[in-house]
mmCIF file of C-alpha atoms in Angstrom:
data_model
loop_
_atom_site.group_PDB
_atom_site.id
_atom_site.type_symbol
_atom_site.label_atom_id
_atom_site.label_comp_id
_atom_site.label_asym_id
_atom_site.label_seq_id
_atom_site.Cartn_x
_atom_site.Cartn_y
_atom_site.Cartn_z
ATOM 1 C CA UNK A 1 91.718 111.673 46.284
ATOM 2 C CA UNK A 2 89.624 108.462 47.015
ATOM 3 C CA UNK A 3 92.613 106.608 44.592
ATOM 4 C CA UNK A 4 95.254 107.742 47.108
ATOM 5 C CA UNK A 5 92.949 107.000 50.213
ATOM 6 C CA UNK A 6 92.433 103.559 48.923
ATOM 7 C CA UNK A 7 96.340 102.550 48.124
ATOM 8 C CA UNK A 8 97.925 104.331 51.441
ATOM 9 C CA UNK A 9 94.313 104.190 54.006
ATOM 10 C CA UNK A 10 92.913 100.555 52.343
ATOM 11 C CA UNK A 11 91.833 99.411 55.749
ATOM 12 C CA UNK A 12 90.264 103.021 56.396
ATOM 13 C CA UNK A 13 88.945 103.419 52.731
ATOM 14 C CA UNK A 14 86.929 99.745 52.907
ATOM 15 C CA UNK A 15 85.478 100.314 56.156
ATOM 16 C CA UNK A 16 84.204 103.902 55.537
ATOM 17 C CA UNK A 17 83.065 102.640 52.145
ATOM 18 C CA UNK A 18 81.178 99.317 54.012
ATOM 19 C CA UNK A 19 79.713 101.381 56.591
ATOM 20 C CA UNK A 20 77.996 103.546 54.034
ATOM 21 C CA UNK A 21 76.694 100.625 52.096
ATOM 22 C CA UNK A 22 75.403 98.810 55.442
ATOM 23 C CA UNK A 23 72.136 98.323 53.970
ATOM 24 C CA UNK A 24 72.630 97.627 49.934
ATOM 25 C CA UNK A 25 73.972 93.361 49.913
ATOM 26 C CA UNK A 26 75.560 93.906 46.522
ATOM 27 C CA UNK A 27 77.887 96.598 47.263
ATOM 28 C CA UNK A 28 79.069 94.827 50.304
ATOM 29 C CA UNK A 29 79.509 91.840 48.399
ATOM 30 C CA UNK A 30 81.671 94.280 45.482
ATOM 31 C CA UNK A 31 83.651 95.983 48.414
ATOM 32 C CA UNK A 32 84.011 92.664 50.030
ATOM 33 C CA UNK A 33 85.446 91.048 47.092
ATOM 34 C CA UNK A 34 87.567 93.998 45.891
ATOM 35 C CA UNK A 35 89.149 93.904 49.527
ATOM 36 C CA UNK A 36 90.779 90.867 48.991
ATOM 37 C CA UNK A 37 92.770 91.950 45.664
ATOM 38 C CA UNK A 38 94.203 94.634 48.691
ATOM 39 C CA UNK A 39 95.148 91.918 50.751
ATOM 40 C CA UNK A 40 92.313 93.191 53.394
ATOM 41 C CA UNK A 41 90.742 90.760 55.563
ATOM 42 C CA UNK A 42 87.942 90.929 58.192
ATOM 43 C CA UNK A 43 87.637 89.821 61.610
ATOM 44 C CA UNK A 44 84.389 88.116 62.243
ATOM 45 C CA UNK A 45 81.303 89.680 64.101
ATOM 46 C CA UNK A 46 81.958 89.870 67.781
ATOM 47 C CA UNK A 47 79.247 90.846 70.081
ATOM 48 C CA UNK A 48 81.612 92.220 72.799
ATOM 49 C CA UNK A 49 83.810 93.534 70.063
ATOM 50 C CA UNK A 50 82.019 95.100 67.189
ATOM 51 C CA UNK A 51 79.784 98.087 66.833
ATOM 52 C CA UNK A 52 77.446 99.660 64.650
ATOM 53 C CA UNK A 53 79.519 100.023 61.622
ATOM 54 C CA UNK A 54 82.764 98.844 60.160
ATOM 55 C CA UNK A 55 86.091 99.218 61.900
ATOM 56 C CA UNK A 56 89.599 99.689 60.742
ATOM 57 C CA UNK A 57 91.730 97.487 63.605
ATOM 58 C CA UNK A 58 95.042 97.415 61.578
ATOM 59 C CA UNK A 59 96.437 98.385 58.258
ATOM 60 C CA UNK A 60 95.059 95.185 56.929
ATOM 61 C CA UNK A 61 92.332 94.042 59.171
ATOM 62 C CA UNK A 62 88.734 95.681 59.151
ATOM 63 C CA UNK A 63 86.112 94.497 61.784
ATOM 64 C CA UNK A 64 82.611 93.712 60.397
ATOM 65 C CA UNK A 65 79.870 96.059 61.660
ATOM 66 C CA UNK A 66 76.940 94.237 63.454
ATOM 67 C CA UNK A 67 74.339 96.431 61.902
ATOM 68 C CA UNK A 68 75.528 94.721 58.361
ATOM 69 C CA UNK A 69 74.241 91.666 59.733
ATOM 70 C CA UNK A 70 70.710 90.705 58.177
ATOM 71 C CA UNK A 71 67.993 91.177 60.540
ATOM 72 C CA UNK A 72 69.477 93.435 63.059
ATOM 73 C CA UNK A 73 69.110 97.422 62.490
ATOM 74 C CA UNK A 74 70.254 100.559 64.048
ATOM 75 C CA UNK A 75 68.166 100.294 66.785
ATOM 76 C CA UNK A 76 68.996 97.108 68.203
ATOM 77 C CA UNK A 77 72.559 97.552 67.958
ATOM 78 C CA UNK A 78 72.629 100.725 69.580
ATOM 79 C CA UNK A 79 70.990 99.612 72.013
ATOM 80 C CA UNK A 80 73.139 96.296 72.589
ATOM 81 C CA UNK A 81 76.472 98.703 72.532
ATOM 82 C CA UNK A 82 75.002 101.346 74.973
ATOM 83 C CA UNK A 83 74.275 98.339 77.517
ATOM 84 C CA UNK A 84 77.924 96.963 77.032
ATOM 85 C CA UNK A 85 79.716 100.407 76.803
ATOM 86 C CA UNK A 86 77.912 101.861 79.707
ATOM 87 C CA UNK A 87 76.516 104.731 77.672
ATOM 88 C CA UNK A 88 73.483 106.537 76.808
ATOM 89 C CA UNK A 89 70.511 105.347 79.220
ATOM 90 C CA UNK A 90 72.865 103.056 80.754
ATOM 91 C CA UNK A 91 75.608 105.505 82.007
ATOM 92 C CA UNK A 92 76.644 104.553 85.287
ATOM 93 C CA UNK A 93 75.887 101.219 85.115
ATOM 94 C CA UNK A 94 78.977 99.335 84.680
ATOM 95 C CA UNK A 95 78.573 97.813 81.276
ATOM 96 C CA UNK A 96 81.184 95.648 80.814
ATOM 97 C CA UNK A 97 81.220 92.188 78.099
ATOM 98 C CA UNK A 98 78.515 89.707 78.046
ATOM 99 C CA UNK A 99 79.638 86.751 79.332
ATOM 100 C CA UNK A 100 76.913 84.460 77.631
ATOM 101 C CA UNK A 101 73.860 84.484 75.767
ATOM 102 C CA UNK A 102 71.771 84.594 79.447
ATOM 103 C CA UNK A 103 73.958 87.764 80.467
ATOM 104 C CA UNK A 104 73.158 88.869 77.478
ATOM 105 C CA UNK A 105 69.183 88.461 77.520
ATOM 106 C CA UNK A 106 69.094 89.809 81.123
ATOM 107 C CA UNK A 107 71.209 93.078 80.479
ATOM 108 C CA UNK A 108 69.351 94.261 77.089
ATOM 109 C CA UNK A 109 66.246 96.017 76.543
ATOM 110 C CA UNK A 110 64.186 93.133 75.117
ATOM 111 C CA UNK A 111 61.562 95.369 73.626
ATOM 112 C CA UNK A 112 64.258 97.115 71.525
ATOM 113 C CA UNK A 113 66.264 93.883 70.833
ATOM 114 C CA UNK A 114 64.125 90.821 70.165
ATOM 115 C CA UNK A 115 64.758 87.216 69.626
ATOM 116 C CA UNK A 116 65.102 87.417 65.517
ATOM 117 C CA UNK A 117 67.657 89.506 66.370
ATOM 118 C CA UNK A 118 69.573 87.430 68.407
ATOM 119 C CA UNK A 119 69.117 84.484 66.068
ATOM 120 C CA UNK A 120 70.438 86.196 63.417
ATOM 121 C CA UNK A 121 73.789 87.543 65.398
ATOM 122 C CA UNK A 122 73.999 83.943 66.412
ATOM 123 C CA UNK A 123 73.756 82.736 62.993
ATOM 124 C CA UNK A 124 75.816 85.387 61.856
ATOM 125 C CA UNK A 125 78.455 84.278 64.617
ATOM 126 C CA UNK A 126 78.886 87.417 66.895
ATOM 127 C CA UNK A 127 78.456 84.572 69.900
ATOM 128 C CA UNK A 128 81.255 82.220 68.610
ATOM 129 C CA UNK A 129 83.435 83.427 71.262
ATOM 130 C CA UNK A 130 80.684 83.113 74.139
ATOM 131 C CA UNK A 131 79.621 80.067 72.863
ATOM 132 C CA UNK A 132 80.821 78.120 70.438
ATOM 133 C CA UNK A 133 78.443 75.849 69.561
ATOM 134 C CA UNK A 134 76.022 77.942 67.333
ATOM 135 C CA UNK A 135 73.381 75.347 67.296
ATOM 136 C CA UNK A 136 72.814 74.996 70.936
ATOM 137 C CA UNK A 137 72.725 78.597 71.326
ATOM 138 C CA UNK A 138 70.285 79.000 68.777
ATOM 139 C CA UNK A 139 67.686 76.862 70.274
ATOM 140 C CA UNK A 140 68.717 78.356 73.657
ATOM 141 C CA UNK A 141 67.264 82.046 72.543
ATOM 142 C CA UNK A 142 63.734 81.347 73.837
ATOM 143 C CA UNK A 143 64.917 79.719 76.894
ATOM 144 C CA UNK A 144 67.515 82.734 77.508
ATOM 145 C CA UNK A 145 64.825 85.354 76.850
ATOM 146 C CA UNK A 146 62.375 83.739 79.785
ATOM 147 C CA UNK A 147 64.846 83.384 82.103
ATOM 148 C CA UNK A 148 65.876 86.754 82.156
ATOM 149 C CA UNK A 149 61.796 87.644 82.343
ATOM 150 C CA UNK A 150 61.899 85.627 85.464
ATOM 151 C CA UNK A 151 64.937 87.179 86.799
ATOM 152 C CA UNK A 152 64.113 90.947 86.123
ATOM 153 C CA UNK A 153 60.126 89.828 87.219
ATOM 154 C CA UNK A 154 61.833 88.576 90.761
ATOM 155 C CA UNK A 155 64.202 90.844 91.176
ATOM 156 C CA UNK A 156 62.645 93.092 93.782
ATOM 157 C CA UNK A 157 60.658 90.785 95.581
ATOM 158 C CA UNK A 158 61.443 89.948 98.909
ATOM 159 C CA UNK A 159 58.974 87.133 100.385
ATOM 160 C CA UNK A 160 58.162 87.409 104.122
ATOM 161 C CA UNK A 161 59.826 84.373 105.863
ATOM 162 C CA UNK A 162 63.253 85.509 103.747
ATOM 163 C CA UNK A 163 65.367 85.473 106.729
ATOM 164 C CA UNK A 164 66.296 82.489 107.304
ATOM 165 C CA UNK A 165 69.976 81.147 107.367
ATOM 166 C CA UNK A 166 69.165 79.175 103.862
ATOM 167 C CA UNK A 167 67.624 81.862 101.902
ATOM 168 C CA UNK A 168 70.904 83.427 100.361
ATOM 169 C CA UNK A 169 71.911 79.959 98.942
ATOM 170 C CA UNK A 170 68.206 79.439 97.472
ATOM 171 C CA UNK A 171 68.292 82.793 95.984
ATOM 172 C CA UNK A 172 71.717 81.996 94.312
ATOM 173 C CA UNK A 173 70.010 78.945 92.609
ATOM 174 C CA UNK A 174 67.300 80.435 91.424
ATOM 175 C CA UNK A 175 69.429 82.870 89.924
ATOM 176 C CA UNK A 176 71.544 80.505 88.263
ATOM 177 C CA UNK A 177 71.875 80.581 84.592
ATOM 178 C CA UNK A 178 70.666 76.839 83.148
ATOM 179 C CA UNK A 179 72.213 75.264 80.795
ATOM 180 C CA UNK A 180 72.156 75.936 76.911
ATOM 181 C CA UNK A 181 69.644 73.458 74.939
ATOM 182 C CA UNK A 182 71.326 70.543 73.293
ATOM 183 C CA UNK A 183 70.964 70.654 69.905
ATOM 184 C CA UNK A 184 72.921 68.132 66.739
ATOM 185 C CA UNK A 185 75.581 70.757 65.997
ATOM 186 C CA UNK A 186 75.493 71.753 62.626
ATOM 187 C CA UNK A 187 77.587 69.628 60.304
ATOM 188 C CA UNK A 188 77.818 70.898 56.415
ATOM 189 C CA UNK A 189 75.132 69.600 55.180
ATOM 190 C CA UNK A 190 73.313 71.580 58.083
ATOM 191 C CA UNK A 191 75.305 74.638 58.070
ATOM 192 C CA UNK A 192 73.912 75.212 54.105
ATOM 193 C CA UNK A 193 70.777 75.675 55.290
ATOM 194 C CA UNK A 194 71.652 78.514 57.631
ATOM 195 C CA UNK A 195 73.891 80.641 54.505
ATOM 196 C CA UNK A 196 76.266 83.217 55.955
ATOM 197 C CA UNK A 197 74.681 85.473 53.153
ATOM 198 C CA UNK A 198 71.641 84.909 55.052
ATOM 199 C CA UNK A 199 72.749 86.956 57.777
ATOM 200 C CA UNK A 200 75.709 88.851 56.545
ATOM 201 C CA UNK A 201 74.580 89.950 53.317
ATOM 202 C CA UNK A 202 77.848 88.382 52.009
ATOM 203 C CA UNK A 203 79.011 84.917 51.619
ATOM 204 C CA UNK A 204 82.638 85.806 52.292
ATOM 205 C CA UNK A 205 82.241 85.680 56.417
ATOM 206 C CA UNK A 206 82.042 82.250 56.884
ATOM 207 C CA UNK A 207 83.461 81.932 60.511
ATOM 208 C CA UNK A 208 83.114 78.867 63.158
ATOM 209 C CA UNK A 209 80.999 76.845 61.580
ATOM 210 C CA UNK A 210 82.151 72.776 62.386
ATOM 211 C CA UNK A 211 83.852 71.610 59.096
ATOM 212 C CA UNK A 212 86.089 75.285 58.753
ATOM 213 C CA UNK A 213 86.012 78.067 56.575
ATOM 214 C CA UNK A 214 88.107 76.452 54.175
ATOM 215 C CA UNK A 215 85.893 73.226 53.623
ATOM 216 C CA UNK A 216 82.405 75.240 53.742
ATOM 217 C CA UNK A 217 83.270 78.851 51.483
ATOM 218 C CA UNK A 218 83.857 77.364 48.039
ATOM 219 C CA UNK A 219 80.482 76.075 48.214
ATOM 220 C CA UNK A 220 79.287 79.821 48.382
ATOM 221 C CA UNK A 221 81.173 81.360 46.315
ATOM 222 C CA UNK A 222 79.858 84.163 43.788
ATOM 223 C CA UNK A 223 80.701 82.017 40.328
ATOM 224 C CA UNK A 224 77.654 81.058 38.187
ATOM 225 C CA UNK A 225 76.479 77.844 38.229
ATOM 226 C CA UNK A 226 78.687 75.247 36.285
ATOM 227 C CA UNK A 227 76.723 73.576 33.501
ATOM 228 C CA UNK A 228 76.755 69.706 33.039
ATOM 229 C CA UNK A 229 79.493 69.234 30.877
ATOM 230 C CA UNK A 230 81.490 71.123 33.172
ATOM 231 C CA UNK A 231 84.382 69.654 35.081
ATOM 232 C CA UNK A 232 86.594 70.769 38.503
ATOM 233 C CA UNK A 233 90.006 71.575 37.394
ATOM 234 C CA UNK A 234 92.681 70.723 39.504
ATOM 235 C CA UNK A 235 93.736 74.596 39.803
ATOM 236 C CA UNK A 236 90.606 74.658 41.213
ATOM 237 C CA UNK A 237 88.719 76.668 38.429
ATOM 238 C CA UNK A 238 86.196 75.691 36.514
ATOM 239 C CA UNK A 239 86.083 74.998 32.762
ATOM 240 C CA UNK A 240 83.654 73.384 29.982
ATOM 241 C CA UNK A 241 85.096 70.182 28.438
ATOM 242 C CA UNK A 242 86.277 70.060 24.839
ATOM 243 C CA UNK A 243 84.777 67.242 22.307
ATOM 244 C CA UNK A 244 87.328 64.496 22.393
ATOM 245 C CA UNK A 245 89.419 66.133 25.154
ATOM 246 C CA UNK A 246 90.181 63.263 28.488
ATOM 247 C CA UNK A 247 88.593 64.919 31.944
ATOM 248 C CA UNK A 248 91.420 66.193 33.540
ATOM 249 C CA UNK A 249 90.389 64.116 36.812
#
């Protein structure tokens, strides 16, 4: 049954297969792999889009779950989804995307969802599409996370000369979300140093990052170290030279 599942269901059969192994790296990194012979390819982490586990979006597209994500847990993406859905506690509330990372600190429960859990959804890339630039919104976190303190710590107070003519316009400002941190985006030699298997259990999801998916991933791909007689072929495998054989560079 799982044989006929898998040929006519292959984006179903991976994701229910992923979702079970959310917390065990080397069966995502088998599924992951065994995926592409099927032609299946995943759509990066979103944090407006994704949810706790993986999602079939077409017959050939899965979405990554956010609680695969290194770092993260149950808990904390729960309770990001419930905030953005609208559901659980926060029924009634609106919900409604995140429109950056300072929406985003304001809106969650901060004791539930901390800042190593934002870095590593930032690293991870769940706020490419909010903001782009994954360095400056990593250094942003701590700023983002005392701003909203400030915000939720004001948010009821109403000082006694608050009448006047000016005070909507200072409130506004106050309110104001600052600016993200600049920080040296991350070049390649940078972006090594932050692994997508850090954060994603799998070095497949490499999304966003400066130099492109296609210049970064065969640096992190799952083949054993070459030794030193070893040579690039131009096929782009790799292959021990022969005694008395020219490189074939």
């Amino acid at each position: 049954h799982t044989g006929w599942l898998k040929a006519h269901c292959t984006a179903e059969f991976y994701a229910a297969n992923m979702t079970v192994e959310l917390d065990n790296t080397d069966k995502l990194k088998v599924l992951l792999a065994d995926a592409k012979q099927f032609n299946i390819s995943f759509e990066p982490p979103d944090i407006n889009r994704g949810s706790y586990r993986f999602e079939p979006v077409s017959d050939n597209v899965v979405r990554y779950g956010l609680c695969a994500i290194k770092g993260t847990g149950q808990g904390a993406i729960e309770a990001i989804i419930a905030v953005r859905d609208g559901k659980g506690d926060h029924e009634g509330e609106g919900g409604g995307p995140f429109r950056s990372l300072f929406d985003f600190a304001a809106r969650i429960d901060r004791q539930r969802v901390n800042k190593r859990v934002v870095e590593a959804l930032i690293k991870a890339g769940a706020f490419d599409a909010l903001h782009p630039d994954r360095a400056s919104a990593l250094a942003s976190v701590g700023l983002a996370f005392d701003w909203a303190d400030a915000q939720a710590a004001h948010a009821d107070q109403v000082g006694l000369f608050d009448f006047g003519p000016g005070d909507h316009d200072q409130h506004a400002s106050s309110s104001q979300e600052p600016a993200l941190v600049a920080a040296e985006p991350w070049t390649f030699a940078s972006a090594q140093r932050v692994r997508p298997d850090e954060t994603t259990g799998s070095n497949l999801i490499v999304f966003g990052l400066p130099d492109g998916a296609r210049t970064v991933r065969p640096c992190w791909t799952d083949r054993p170290a070459c030794p030193p007689d070893c040579r690039d072929r131009r096929d782009g495998s790799w292959g021990r030279r022969r005694p008395g054989r020219r490189s074939l560079r």
